[in-house]
Amino acid sequence: MPKYAVLQRIRNNKRTYAITPRIPGGFVSHKTLLKITEVAQKYNASIKLTSGQRLMIIGLKAEDVEKAWEDLGMEPAVLSPYSVKNVEMCPAAFCKRMKQNSLTLGLRLEKRFYGAPTPNRTKIGVAGCRNACGSVHSKDIGVLGTKDEGYVVVAGGSAGYHPRLSDKIASNLNEDEAFNIVESIYKFYYENAEMGTKLGDFIDQITLDKFIEGVYKIYDEINTNATK
């Protein structure tokens, strides 16, 4: 299996693979677009827009995967199935509906959690208003900007085999507080859930009250250390 590639299909005993370079927040320059296009053309591949705000090069032969990565000169979007898969964010600063400029927070979270190890694949969503573009409530961790409550942080959402709506963890947060709550959720999940357990399932196993209690214990420790 080629590194940082996904097996797509097997037809006539021939396997094809897909690779997905890292594109933080879905913002991509024209130079990067051109580079991705050139690589796809070079290896007779196609390009697909993904639901995670990225561009996937599909239809690669196994022997071309490593060479395609070298030509791209980009980081892979997903480092491991047991990691933070992506931080999906709305354009916020460019949208007339935004209540908080969540784009700044989203990029901070993407930088912090890119490839961070987790008990199971984990997605984070960030939106600047309650329209929650990017399906924030179906993400493992979600952050929403509101007019009256500042940032609201939710957790446990899923749109997979077992759909689950997220639970509210905290509200009335500024940007730094929201960042630290997400950090606390991640740390509590990483340190206490068994491998293979999704965040929403972990919350259901221990109950929401105990989950929030554990998250706030870590959150208080972060704030205490910050004031020392």
mmCIF file of C-alpha atoms in Angstrom:
data_model
loop_
_atom_site.group_PDB
_atom_site.id
_atom_site.type_symbol
_atom_site.label_atom_id
_atom_site.label_comp_id
_atom_site.label_asym_id
_atom_site.label_seq_id
_atom_site.Cartn_x
_atom_site.Cartn_y
_atom_site.Cartn_z
ATOM 1 C CA MET A 1 0.000 0.000 0.000
ATOM 2 C CA PRO A 2 1.597 3.321 -1.034
ATOM 3 C CA LYS A 3 2.152 5.774 1.823
ATOM 4 C CA TYR A 4 -0.405 8.572 2.307
ATOM 5 C CA ALA A 5 -2.703 7.120 -0.329
ATOM 6 C CA VAL A 6 -6.175 5.590 -0.306
ATOM 7 C CA LEU A 7 -7.092 2.540 -2.347
ATOM 8 C CA GLN A 8 -9.970 3.503 -4.603
ATOM 9 C CA ARG A 9 -10.910 0.452 -6.589
ATOM 10 C CA ILE A 10 -9.721 -2.757 -8.173
ATOM 11 C CA ARG A 11 -10.733 -3.335 -11.789
ATOM 12 C CA ASN A 12 -9.309 -6.161 -13.902
ATOM 13 C CA ASN A 13 -6.824 -6.796 -11.094
ATOM 14 C CA LYS A 14 -5.540 -3.231 -11.421
ATOM 15 C CA ARG A 15 -5.580 -0.963 -8.386
ATOM 16 C CA THR A 16 -5.912 2.815 -8.434
ATOM 17 C CA TYR A 17 -5.180 5.199 -5.600
ATOM 18 C CA ALA A 18 -6.056 8.698 -4.443
ATOM 19 C CA ILE A 19 -3.944 11.261 -2.615
ATOM 20 C CA THR A 20 -5.147 14.374 -0.830
ATOM 21 C CA PRO A 21 -2.751 17.231 -0.063
ATOM 22 C CA ARG A 22 -3.244 19.475 2.937
ATOM 23 C CA ILE A 23 -5.177 22.673 2.156
ATOM 24 C CA PRO A 24 -5.831 24.530 5.457
ATOM 25 C CA GLY A 25 -9.375 25.842 5.611
ATOM 26 C CA GLY A 26 -9.930 25.154 1.924
ATOM 27 C CA PHE A 27 -8.055 28.310 0.953
ATOM 28 C CA VAL A 28 -5.768 27.648 -1.983
ATOM 29 C CA SER A 29 -3.633 29.961 -4.122
ATOM 30 C CA HIS A 30 -3.705 29.945 -7.909
ATOM 31 C CA LYS A 31 -0.121 28.660 -7.864
ATOM 32 C CA THR A 32 -1.110 25.658 -5.768
ATOM 33 C CA LEU A 33 -4.118 25.006 -7.993
ATOM 34 C CA LEU A 34 -1.839 25.037 -11.005
ATOM 35 C CA LYS A 35 0.612 22.663 -9.326
ATOM 36 C CA ILE A 36 -2.136 20.168 -8.457
ATOM 37 C CA THR A 37 -3.475 20.380 -12.011
ATOM 38 C CA GLU A 38 -0.044 19.780 -13.498
ATOM 39 C CA VAL A 39 0.551 16.714 -11.307
ATOM 40 C CA ALA A 40 -2.845 15.250 -12.185
ATOM 41 C CA GLN A 41 -2.161 15.822 -15.881
ATOM 42 C CA LYS A 42 1.335 14.314 -15.666
ATOM 43 C CA TYR A 43 0.040 11.041 -14.219
ATOM 44 C CA ASN A 44 -3.163 10.908 -16.241
ATOM 45 C CA ALA A 45 -5.265 11.333 -13.103
ATOM 46 C CA SER A 46 -8.394 13.294 -12.228
ATOM 47 C CA ILE A 47 -9.196 15.854 -9.545
ATOM 48 C CA LYS A 48 -12.130 15.689 -7.139
ATOM 49 C CA LEU A 49 -13.454 18.311 -4.740
ATOM 50 C CA THR A 50 -13.847 16.618 -1.348
ATOM 51 C CA SER A 51 -16.383 17.291 1.397
ATOM 52 C CA GLY A 52 -13.464 18.265 3.637
ATOM 53 C CA GLN A 53 -12.604 21.412 1.648
ATOM 54 C CA ARG A 54 -9.700 19.838 -0.191
ATOM 55 C CA LEU A 55 -8.682 18.637 -3.651
ATOM 56 C CA MET A 56 -8.077 14.936 -4.177
ATOM 57 C CA ILE A 57 -6.031 13.532 -7.036
ATOM 58 C CA ILE A 58 -7.696 10.274 -8.057
ATOM 59 C CA GLY A 59 -6.885 7.450 -10.426
ATOM 60 C CA LEU A 60 -3.172 7.155 -9.655
ATOM 61 C CA LYS A 61 -1.210 3.969 -10.236
ATOM 62 C CA ALA A 62 0.618 2.567 -7.208
ATOM 63 C CA GLU A 63 4.022 3.254 -8.733
ATOM 64 C CA ASP A 64 3.086 6.905 -9.347
ATOM 65 C CA VAL A 65 1.930 7.793 -5.830
ATOM 66 C CA GLU A 66 5.322 8.569 -4.326
ATOM 67 C CA LYS A 67 6.416 10.495 -7.426
ATOM 68 C CA ALA A 68 3.190 12.520 -7.369
ATOM 69 C CA TRP A 69 3.822 13.516 -3.745
ATOM 70 C CA GLU A 70 7.374 14.552 -4.634
ATOM 71 C CA ASP A 71 6.107 16.676 -7.525
ATOM 72 C CA LEU A 72 3.465 18.320 -5.345
ATOM 73 C CA GLY A 73 5.865 19.170 -2.526
ATOM 74 C CA MET A 74 2.872 19.391 -0.162
ATOM 75 C CA GLU A 75 1.954 17.772 3.135
ATOM 76 C CA PRO A 76 -0.699 15.022 3.156
ATOM 77 C CA ALA A 77 -4.092 16.052 4.488
ATOM 78 C CA VAL A 78 -4.397 12.961 6.699
ATOM 79 C CA LEU A 79 -1.390 11.544 8.537
ATOM 80 C CA SER A 80 -3.190 8.586 10.114
ATOM 81 C CA PRO A 81 -6.700 7.092 10.407
ATOM 82 C CA TYR A 82 -6.256 7.672 14.139
ATOM 83 C CA SER A 83 -5.740 11.412 14.050
ATOM 84 C CA VAL A 84 -7.508 14.715 13.555
ATOM 85 C CA LYS A 85 -8.612 14.378 9.943
ATOM 86 C CA ASN A 86 -9.324 17.994 9.157
ATOM 87 C CA VAL A 87 -10.551 21.321 10.489
ATOM 88 C CA GLU A 88 -13.382 22.444 8.257
ATOM 89 C CA MET A 89 -14.286 26.126 8.381
ATOM 90 C CA CYS A 90 -16.645 28.584 6.763
ATOM 91 C CA PRO A 91 -15.230 31.747 5.107
ATOM 92 C CA ALA A 92 -16.556 33.892 8.007
ATOM 93 C CA ALA A 93 -14.575 37.096 7.367
ATOM 94 C CA PHE A 94 -15.881 37.119 3.789
ATOM 95 C CA CYS A 95 -19.521 36.371 4.685
ATOM 96 C CA LYS A 96 -22.246 38.941 5.420
ATOM 97 C CA ARG A 97 -23.909 36.556 7.898
ATOM 98 C CA MET A 98 -20.949 36.101 10.234
ATOM 99 C CA LYS A 99 -21.402 36.964 13.901
ATOM 100 C CA GLN A 100 -17.792 36.204 14.853
ATOM 101 C CA ASN A 101 -14.708 36.198 12.644
ATOM 102 C CA SER A 102 -14.200 32.494 13.261
ATOM 103 C CA LEU A 103 -11.737 32.176 10.398
ATOM 104 C CA THR A 104 -8.897 33.295 12.654
ATOM 105 C CA LEU A 105 -9.844 30.711 15.273
ATOM 106 C CA GLY A 106 -10.306 28.009 12.639
ATOM 107 C CA LEU A 107 -6.811 28.511 11.261
ATOM 108 C CA ARG A 108 -5.375 28.462 14.795
ATOM 109 C CA LEU A 109 -7.090 25.157 15.446
ATOM 110 C CA GLU A 110 -5.941 23.726 12.114
ATOM 111 C CA LYS A 111 -2.336 24.604 12.890
ATOM 112 C CA ARG A 112 -2.566 23.131 16.404
ATOM 113 C CA PHE A 113 -4.385 19.908 15.594
ATOM 114 C CA TYR A 114 -3.054 18.997 12.166
ATOM 115 C CA GLY A 115 -2.266 15.286 12.408
ATOM 116 C CA ALA A 116 -2.778 15.163 16.191
ATOM 117 C CA PRO A 117 -3.206 11.512 17.324
ATOM 118 C CA THR A 118 -6.665 10.452 18.512
ATOM 119 C CA PRO A 119 -8.430 7.211 19.522
ATOM 120 C CA ASN A 120 -10.345 7.363 16.224
ATOM 121 C CA ARG A 121 -10.631 9.633 13.204
ATOM 122 C CA THR A 122 -11.688 13.064 14.376
ATOM 123 C CA LYS A 123 -13.102 16.056 12.523
ATOM 124 C CA ILE A 124 -13.349 19.628 13.762
ATOM 125 C CA GLY A 125 -15.719 22.205 12.314
ATOM 126 C CA VAL A 126 -15.697 25.979 12.815
ATOM 127 C CA ALA A 127 -18.429 28.411 11.722
ATOM 128 C CA GLY A 128 -19.011 32.129 12.197
ATOM 129 C CA CYS A 129 -22.774 31.905 12.760
ATOM 130 C CA ARG A 130 -25.543 29.477 13.635
ATOM 131 C CA ASN A 131 -26.092 28.589 9.980
ATOM 132 C CA ALA A 132 -23.107 26.366 10.746
ATOM 133 C CA CYS A 133 -21.854 26.033 7.185
ATOM 134 C CA GLY A 134 -19.740 22.916 6.974
ATOM 135 C CA SER A 135 -22.165 20.846 9.058
ATOM 136 C CA VAL A 136 -20.528 21.774 12.351
ATOM 137 C CA HIS A 137 -23.063 19.806 14.416
ATOM 138 C CA SER A 138 -22.069 16.574 12.682
ATOM 139 C CA LYS A 139 -18.388 17.006 13.530
ATOM 140 C CA ASP A 140 -16.619 15.415 16.493
ATOM 141 C CA ILE A 141 -15.826 18.903 17.771
ATOM 142 C CA GLY A 142 -17.622 22.022 16.581
ATOM 143 C CA VAL A 143 -17.245 25.745 17.242
ATOM 144 C CA LEU A 144 -19.926 28.296 16.340
ATOM 145 C CA GLY A 145 -19.747 32.063 16.552
ATOM 146 C CA THR A 146 -22.935 33.776 17.768
ATOM 147 C CA LYS A 147 -23.964 37.373 18.351
ATOM 148 C CA ASP A 148 -25.206 36.987 21.921
ATOM 149 C CA GLU A 149 -23.265 33.995 23.263
ATOM 150 C CA GLY A 150 -19.829 34.566 21.766
ATOM 151 C CA TYR A 151 -18.429 31.205 20.782
ATOM 152 C CA VAL A 152 -20.312 27.991 21.478
ATOM 153 C CA VAL A 153 -18.420 24.680 21.519
ATOM 154 C CA VAL A 154 -20.141 21.361 20.840
ATOM 155 C CA ALA A 155 -18.830 17.806 20.695
ATOM 156 C CA GLY A 156 -19.764 14.274 19.697
ATOM 157 C CA GLY A 157 -21.407 14.886 16.345
ATOM 158 C CA SER A 158 -21.264 12.287 13.595
ATOM 159 C CA ALA A 159 -22.759 11.792 10.146
ATOM 160 C CA GLY A 160 -21.343 8.309 9.591
ATOM 161 C CA TYR A 161 -22.779 4.834 10.074
ATOM 162 C CA HIS A 162 -24.380 5.899 13.346
ATOM 163 C CA PRO A 163 -25.521 9.535 12.980
ATOM 164 C CA ARG A 164 -25.393 11.573 16.176
ATOM 165 C CA LEU A 165 -26.099 15.215 16.918
ATOM 166 C CA SER A 166 -23.493 17.056 18.928
ATOM 167 C CA ASP A 167 -23.838 18.052 22.586
ATOM 168 C CA LYS A 168 -23.237 21.589 23.840
ATOM 169 C CA ILE A 169 -20.139 21.701 26.013
ATOM 170 C CA ALA A 170 -19.632 25.417 26.617
ATOM 171 C CA SER A 171 -20.885 28.847 25.528
ATOM 172 C CA ASN A 172 -20.226 32.560 26.090
ATOM 173 C CA LEU A 173 -16.588 32.114 25.127
ATOM 174 C CA ASN A 174 -14.109 34.487 23.551
ATOM 175 C CA GLU A 175 -11.625 33.208 20.962
ATOM 176 C CA ASP A 176 -8.937 32.149 23.439
ATOM 177 C CA GLU A 177 -11.476 30.456 25.719
ATOM 178 C CA ALA A 178 -12.977 28.569 22.781
ATOM 179 C CA PHE A 179 -9.504 27.438 21.701
ATOM 180 C CA ASN A 180 -8.749 26.175 25.214
ATOM 181 C CA ILE A 181 -12.079 24.342 25.474
ATOM 182 C CA VAL A 182 -11.311 22.518 22.216
ATOM 183 C CA GLU A 183 -7.851 21.716 23.595
ATOM 184 C CA SER A 184 -9.452 20.364 26.766
ATOM 185 C CA ILE A 185 -11.955 18.218 24.851
ATOM 186 C CA TYR A 186 -9.161 16.781 22.742
ATOM 187 C CA LYS A 187 -6.950 16.030 25.729
ATOM 188 C CA PHE A 188 -9.709 14.411 27.803
ATOM 189 C CA TYR A 189 -10.767 12.264 24.833
ATOM 190 C CA TYR A 190 -7.202 11.307 23.928
ATOM 191 C CA GLU A 191 -6.257 10.365 27.493
ATOM 192 C CA ASN A 192 -9.398 8.447 28.450
ATOM 193 C CA ALA A 193 -11.102 6.849 25.432
ATOM 194 C CA GLU A 194 -10.122 3.387 24.215
ATOM 195 C CA MET A 195 -8.558 3.072 20.780
ATOM 196 C CA GLY A 196 -11.197 2.783 18.081
ATOM 197 C CA THR A 197 -13.819 4.709 20.062
ATOM 198 C CA LYS A 198 -15.426 7.709 18.377
ATOM 199 C CA LEU A 199 -15.832 10.837 20.484
ATOM 200 C CA GLY A 200 -19.640 10.684 20.441
ATOM 201 C CA ASP A 201 -19.592 7.045 21.569
ATOM 202 C CA PHE A 202 -17.156 7.948 24.343
ATOM 203 C CA ILE A 203 -19.535 10.649 25.598
ATOM 204 C CA ASP A 204 -22.405 8.152 25.608
ATOM 205 C CA GLN A 205 -20.294 5.600 27.475
ATOM 206 C CA ILE A 206 -19.377 7.871 30.370
ATOM 207 C CA THR A 207 -22.409 10.253 30.196
ATOM 208 C CA LEU A 208 -22.407 13.868 29.094
ATOM 209 C CA ASP A 209 -22.190 15.211 32.670
ATOM 210 C CA LYS A 210 -18.990 13.272 33.408
ATOM 211 C CA PHE A 211 -17.548 14.270 30.058
ATOM 212 C CA ILE A 212 -18.147 17.985 30.709
ATOM 213 C CA GLU A 213 -16.760 17.591 34.234
ATOM 214 C CA GLY A 214 -13.567 16.023 32.874
ATOM 215 C CA VAL A 215 -13.204 18.651 30.153
ATOM 216 C CA TYR A 216 -13.576 21.545 32.592
ATOM 217 C CA LYS A 217 -11.041 20.035 34.974
ATOM 218 C CA ILE A 218 -8.447 20.178 32.198
ATOM 219 C CA TYR A 219 -9.686 23.611 31.118
ATOM 220 C CA ASP A 220 -9.163 24.963 34.640
ATOM 221 C CA GLU A 221 -5.648 23.493 34.686
ATOM 222 C CA ILE A 222 -4.835 25.206 31.385
ATOM 223 C CA ASN A 223 -6.032 28.555 32.720
ATOM 224 C CA THR A 224 -4.144 28.092 35.982
ATOM 225 C CA ASN A 225 -0.904 27.319 34.184
ATOM 226 C CA ALA A 226 -1.434 30.302 31.887
ATOM 227 C CA THR A 227 -1.541 32.710 34.843
ATOM 228 C CA LYS A 228 1.650 31.397 36.478
#
